[in-house]
Tab-separated table of C-alpha atoms and ligand atoms in Angstrom:
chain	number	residue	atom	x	y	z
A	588	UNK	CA	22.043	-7.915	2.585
A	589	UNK	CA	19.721	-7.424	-0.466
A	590	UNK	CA	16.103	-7.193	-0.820
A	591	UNK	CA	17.095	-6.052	-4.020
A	592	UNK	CA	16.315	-8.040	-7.579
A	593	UNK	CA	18.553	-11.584	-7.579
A	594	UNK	CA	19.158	-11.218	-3.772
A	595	UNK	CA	18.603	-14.159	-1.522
A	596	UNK	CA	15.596	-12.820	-0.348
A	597	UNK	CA	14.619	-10.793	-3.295
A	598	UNK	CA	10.838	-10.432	-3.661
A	599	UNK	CA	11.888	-12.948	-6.492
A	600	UNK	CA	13.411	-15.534	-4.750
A	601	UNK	CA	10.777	-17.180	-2.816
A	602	UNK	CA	8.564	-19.514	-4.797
A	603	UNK	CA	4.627	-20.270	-3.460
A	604	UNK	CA	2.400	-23.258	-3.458
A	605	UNK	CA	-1.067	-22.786	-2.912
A	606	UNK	CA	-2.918	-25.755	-1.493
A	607	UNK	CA	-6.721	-26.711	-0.038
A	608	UNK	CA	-6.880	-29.177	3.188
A	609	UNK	CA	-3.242	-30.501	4.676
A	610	UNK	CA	-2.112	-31.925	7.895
A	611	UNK	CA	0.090	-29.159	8.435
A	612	UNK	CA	1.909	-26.812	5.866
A	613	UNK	CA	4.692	-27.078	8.357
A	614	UNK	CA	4.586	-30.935	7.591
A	615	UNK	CA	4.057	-30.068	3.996
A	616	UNK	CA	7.411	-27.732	4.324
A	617	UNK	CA	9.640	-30.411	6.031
A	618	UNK	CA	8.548	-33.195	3.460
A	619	UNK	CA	9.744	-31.235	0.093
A	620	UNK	CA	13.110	-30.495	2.376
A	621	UNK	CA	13.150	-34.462	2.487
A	622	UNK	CA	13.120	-34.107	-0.924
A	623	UNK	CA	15.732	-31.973	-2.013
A	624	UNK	CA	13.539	-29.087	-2.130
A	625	UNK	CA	16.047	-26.023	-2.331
A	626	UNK	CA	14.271	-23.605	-0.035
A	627	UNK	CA	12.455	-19.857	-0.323
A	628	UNK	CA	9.022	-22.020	-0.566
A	629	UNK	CA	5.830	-20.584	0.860
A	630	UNK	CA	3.182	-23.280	1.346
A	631	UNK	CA	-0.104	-21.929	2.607
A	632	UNK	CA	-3.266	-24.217	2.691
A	633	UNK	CA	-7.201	-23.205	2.269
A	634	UNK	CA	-7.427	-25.588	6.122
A	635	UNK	CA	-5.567	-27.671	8.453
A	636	UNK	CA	-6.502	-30.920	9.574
A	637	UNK	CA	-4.346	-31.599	12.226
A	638	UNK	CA	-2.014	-27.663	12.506
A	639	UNK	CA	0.620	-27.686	15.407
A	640	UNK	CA	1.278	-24.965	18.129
A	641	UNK	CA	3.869	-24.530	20.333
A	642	UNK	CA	4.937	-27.026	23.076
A	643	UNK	CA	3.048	-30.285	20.993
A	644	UNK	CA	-0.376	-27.918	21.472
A	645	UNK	CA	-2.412	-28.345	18.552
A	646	UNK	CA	-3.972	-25.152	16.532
A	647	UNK	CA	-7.083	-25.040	15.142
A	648	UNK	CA	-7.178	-24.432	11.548
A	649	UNK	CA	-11.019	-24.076	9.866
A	650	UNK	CA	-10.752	-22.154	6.701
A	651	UNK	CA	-11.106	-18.583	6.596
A	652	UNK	CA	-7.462	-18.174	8.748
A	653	UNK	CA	-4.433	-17.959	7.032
A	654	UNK	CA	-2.063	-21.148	7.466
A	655	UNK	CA	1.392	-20.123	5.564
A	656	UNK	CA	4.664	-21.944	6.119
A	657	UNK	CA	8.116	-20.717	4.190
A	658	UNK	CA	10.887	-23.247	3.898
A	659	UNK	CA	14.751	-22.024	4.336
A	660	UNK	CA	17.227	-23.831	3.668
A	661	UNK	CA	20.810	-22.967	5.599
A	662	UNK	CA	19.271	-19.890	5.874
A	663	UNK	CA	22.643	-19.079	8.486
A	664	UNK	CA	25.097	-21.063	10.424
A	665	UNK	CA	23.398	-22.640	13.255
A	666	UNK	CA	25.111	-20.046	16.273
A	667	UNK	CA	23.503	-17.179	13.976
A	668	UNK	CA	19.497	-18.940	14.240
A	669	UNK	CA	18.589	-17.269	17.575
A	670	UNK	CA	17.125	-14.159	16.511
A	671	UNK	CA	15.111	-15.665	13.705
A	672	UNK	CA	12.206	-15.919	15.859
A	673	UNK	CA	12.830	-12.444	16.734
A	674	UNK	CA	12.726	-11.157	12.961
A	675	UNK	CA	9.375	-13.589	12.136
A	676	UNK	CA	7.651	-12.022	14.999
A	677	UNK	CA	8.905	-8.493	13.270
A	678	UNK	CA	7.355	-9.459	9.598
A	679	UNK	CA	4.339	-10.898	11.203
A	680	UNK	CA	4.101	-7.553	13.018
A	681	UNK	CA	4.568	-5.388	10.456
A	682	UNK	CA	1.790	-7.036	7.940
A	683	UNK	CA	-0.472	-6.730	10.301
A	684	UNK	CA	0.709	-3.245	10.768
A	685	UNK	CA	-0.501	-2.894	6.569
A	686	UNK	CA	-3.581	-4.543	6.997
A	687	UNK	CA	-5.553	-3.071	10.290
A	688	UNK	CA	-7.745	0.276	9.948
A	689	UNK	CA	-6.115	3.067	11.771
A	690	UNK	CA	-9.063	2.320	14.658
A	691	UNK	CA	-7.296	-0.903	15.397
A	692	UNK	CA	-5.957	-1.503	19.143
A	693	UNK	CA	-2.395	-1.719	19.271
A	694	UNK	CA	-0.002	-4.158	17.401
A	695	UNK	CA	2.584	-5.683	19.659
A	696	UNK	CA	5.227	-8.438	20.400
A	697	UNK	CA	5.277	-10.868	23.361
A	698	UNK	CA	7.883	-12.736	23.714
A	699	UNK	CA	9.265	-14.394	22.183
A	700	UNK	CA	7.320	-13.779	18.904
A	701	UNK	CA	3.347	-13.597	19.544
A	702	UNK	CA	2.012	-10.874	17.948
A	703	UNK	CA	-0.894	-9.208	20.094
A	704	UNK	CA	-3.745	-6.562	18.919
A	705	UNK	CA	-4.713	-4.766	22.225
A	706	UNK	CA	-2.702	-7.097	24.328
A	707	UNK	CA	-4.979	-10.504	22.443
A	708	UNK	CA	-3.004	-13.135	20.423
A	709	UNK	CA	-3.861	-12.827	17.155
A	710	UNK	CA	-1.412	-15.494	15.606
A	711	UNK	CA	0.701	-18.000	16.380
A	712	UNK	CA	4.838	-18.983	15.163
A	713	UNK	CA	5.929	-22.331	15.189
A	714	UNK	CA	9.191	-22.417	14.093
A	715	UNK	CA	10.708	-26.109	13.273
A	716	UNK	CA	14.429	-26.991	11.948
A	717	UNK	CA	15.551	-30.512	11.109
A	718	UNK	CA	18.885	-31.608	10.091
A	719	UNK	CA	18.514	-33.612	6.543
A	720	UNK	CA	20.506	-36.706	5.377
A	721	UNK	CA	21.999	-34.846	2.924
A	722	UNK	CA	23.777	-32.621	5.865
A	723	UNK	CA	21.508	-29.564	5.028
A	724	UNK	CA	19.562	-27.902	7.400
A	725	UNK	CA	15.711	-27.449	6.736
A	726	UNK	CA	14.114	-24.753	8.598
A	727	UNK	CA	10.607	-24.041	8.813
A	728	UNK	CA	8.446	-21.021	9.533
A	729	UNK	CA	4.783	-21.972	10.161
A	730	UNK	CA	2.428	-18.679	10.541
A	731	UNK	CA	-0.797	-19.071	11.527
A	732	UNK	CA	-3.288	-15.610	11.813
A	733	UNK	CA	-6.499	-15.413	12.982
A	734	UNK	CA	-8.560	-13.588	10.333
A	735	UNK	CA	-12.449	-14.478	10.504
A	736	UNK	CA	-12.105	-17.230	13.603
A	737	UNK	CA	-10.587	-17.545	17.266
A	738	UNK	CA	-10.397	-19.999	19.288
A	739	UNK	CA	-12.841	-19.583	22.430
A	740	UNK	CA	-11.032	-21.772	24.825
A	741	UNK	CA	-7.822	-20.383	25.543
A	742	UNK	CA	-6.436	-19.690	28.432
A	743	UNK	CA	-5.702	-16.351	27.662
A	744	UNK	CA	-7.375	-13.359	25.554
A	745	UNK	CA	-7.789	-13.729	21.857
A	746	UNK	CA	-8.643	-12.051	18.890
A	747	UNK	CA	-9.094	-12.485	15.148
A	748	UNK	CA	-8.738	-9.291	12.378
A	749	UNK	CA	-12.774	-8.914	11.589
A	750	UNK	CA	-12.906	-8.436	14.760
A	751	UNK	CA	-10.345	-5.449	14.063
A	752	UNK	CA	-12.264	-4.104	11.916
A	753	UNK	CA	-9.860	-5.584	8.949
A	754	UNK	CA	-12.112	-7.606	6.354
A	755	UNK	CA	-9.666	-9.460	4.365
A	756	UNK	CA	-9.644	-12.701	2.839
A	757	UNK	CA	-6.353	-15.364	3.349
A	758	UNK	CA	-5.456	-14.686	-0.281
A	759	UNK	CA	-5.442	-11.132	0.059
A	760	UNK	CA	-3.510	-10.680	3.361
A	761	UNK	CA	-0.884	-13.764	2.145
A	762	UNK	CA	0.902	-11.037	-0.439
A	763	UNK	CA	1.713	-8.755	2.442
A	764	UNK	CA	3.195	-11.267	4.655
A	765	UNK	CA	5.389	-12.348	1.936
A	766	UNK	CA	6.393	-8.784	1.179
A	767	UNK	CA	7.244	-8.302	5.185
A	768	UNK	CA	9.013	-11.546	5.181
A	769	UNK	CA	11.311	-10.875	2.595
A	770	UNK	CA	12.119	-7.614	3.763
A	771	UNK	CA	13.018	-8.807	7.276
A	772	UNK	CA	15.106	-11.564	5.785
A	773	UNK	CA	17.093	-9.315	4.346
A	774	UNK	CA	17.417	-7.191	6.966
A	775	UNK	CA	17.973	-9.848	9.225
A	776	UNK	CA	21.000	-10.588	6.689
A	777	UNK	CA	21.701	-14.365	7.783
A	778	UNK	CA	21.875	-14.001	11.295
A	779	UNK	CA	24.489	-10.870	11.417
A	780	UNK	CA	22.297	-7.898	11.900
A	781	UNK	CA	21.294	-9.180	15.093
A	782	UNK	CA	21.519	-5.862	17.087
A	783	UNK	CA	19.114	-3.993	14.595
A	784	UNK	CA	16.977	-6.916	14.972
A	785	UNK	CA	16.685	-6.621	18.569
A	786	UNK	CA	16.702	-2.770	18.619
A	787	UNK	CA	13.793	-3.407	16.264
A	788	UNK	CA	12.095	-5.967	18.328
A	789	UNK	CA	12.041	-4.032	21.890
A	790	UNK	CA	10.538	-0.868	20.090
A	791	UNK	CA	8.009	-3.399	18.803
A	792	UNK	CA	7.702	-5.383	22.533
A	793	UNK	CA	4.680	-4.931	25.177
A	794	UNK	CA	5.212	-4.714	28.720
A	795	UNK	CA	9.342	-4.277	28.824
A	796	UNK	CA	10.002	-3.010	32.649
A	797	UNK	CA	6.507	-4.800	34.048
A	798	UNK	CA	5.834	-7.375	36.211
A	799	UNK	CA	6.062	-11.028	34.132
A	800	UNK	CA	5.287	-14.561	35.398
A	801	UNK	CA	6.999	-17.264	32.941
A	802	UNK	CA	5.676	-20.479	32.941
A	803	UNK	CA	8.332	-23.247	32.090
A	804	UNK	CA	7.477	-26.692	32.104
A	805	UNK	CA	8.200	-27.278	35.574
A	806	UNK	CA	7.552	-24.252	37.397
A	807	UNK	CA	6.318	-20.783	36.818
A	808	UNK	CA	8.732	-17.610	38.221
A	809	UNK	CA	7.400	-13.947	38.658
A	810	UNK	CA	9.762	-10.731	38.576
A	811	UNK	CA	10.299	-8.015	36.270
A	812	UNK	CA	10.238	-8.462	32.553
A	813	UNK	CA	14.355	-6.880	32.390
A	814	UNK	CA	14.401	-7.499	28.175
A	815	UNK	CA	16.187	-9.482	25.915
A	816	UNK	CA	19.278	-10.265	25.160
A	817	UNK	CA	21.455	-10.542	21.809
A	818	UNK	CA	20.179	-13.977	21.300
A	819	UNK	CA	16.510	-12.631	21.960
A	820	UNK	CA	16.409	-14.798	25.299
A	821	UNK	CA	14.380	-12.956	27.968
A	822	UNK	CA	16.182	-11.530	30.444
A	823	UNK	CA	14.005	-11.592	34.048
A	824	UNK	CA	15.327	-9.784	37.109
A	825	UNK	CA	13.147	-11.913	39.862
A	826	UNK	CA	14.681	-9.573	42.646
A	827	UNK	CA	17.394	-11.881	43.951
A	828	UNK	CA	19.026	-12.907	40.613
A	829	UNK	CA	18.822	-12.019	36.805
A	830	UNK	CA	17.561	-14.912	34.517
A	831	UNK	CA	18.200	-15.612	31.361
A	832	UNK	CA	14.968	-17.816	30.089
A	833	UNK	CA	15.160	-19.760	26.637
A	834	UNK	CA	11.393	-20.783	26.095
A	835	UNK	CA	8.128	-20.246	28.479
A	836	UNK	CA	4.920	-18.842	28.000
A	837	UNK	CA	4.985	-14.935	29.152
A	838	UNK	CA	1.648	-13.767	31.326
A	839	UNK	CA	1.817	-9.910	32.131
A	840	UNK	CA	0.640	-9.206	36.144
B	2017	BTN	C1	1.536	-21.181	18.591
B	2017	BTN	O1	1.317	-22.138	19.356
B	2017	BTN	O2	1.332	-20.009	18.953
B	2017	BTN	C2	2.075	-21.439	17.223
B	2017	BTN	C3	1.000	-21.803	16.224
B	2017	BTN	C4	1.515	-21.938	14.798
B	2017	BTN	C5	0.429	-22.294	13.811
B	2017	BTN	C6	0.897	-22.287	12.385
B	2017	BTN	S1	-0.440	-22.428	11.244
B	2017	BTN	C7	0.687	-22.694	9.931
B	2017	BTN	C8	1.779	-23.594	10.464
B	2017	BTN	N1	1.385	-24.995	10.369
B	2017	BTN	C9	1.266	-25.565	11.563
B	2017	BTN	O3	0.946	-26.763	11.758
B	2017	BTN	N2	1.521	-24.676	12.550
B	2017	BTN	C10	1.880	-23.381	11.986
């Protein structure tokens, strides 16, 4: 583990490119891995013209947000990449933790890794991996926070950091996200700090012990939000079985 000078995620390891309109910096990310790119590259852009979400959703990206991606390369073998999300969520958290005035609702994480103000999404984590022809593995961690806009058509509540009472531009809340990252990727310590991780994570996590209903492609199932597991998947009791659910979108009751 080091986040100490000439680690692997030393605040001098990570390199940062700084660009106006893009497709997606996620694209941007997975095109210098096709490359040969060798990883610890932050790619942020002013605006997106066509930014992904979760589940093939698109995100909108006008300027004024923050649109960062980091490219890792191997960052652990692939049966150590499960908590990843976990730790992201936990660096995403914590910046915002820098940034808000004290009068800001509460920062928290539903799973898997949104991070909520006062229960409202306030950002969105795509993560993508690829395996390149050169038998590397590229993986990508797109971050996306609301900072001056929202989107008003979601399906659930929303919120943005002005709104927070935070009045920060993209370039000045960037440097704290790539402080938090590289602290949590050392922590994280390629995969095998996973229990500190997840320790971390449930202190972090909103509505542990309530009443959840997970939608999942095909069906939505209600029951009681149990926790997580050591691979961060989320463990719901539904009263006549325990479930162990990879990926769904998580609406408290
Ligand atoms: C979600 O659906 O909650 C995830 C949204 C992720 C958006 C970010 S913005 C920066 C990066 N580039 C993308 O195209 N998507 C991610």
């Amino acid at each position: 583990m080091g986040f100490q000078r000439g680690g692997r995620y030393s605040l001098d390891a990570f390199r940062h490119e700084a660009l106006g309109e893009v497709t997606s910096t996620n694209t941007e990310c997975l095109a210098r891995a096709r490359l040969g790119d060798p990883g610890n590259l932050w790619v942020t852009a002013a605006r997106q013209s066509a930014g992904r979400g979760r589940r093939g959703r698109s995100w909108a990206s006008e300027s004024g947000n923050l649109y960062a991606s980091l490219l890792l390369i191997d960052p652990a073998p692939p049966e150590r990449l499960g908590s990843l999300p976990l730790a992201v969520s936990l660096a995403v958290h914590a910046t915002l933790r820098s940034v808000l005035p004290m009068a800001a609702e509460a920062v928290e994480i539903k799973w898997p890794n949104d991070v909520l103000i006062g229960r409202k999404k306030s950002c969105g984590i795509l993560l993508e991996s690829e395996a390149l022809s050169d038998g590397r593995r590229a993986v990508v961690i797109g971050i996306g926070i609301n900072i001056g806009h929202r989107p008003d058509d979601a399906p659930y509540g929303v919120t943005s950091l002005q709104e927070q009472g935070c009045h920060i531009s993209p370039d000045e809340l960037f440097p704290h996200l790539y402080r938090e990252m590289a602290q949590v990727l050392a922590a994280w310590d390629e995969g095998r700090a996973v229990s500190s991780i997840t320790e971390r994570w449930r202190d972090a996590a909103c509505g542990i012990g309530g009443q959840i209903r997970v939608n999942l492609p095909d069906r939505s199932i209600d029951g009681r939000f149990a926790g997580i597991d050591d691979q961060g998947l989320l463990i719901l009791d539904t009263g006549h079985a325990s479930m162990a659910i990879a990926a769904g979108d998580v609406f408290f009751l």
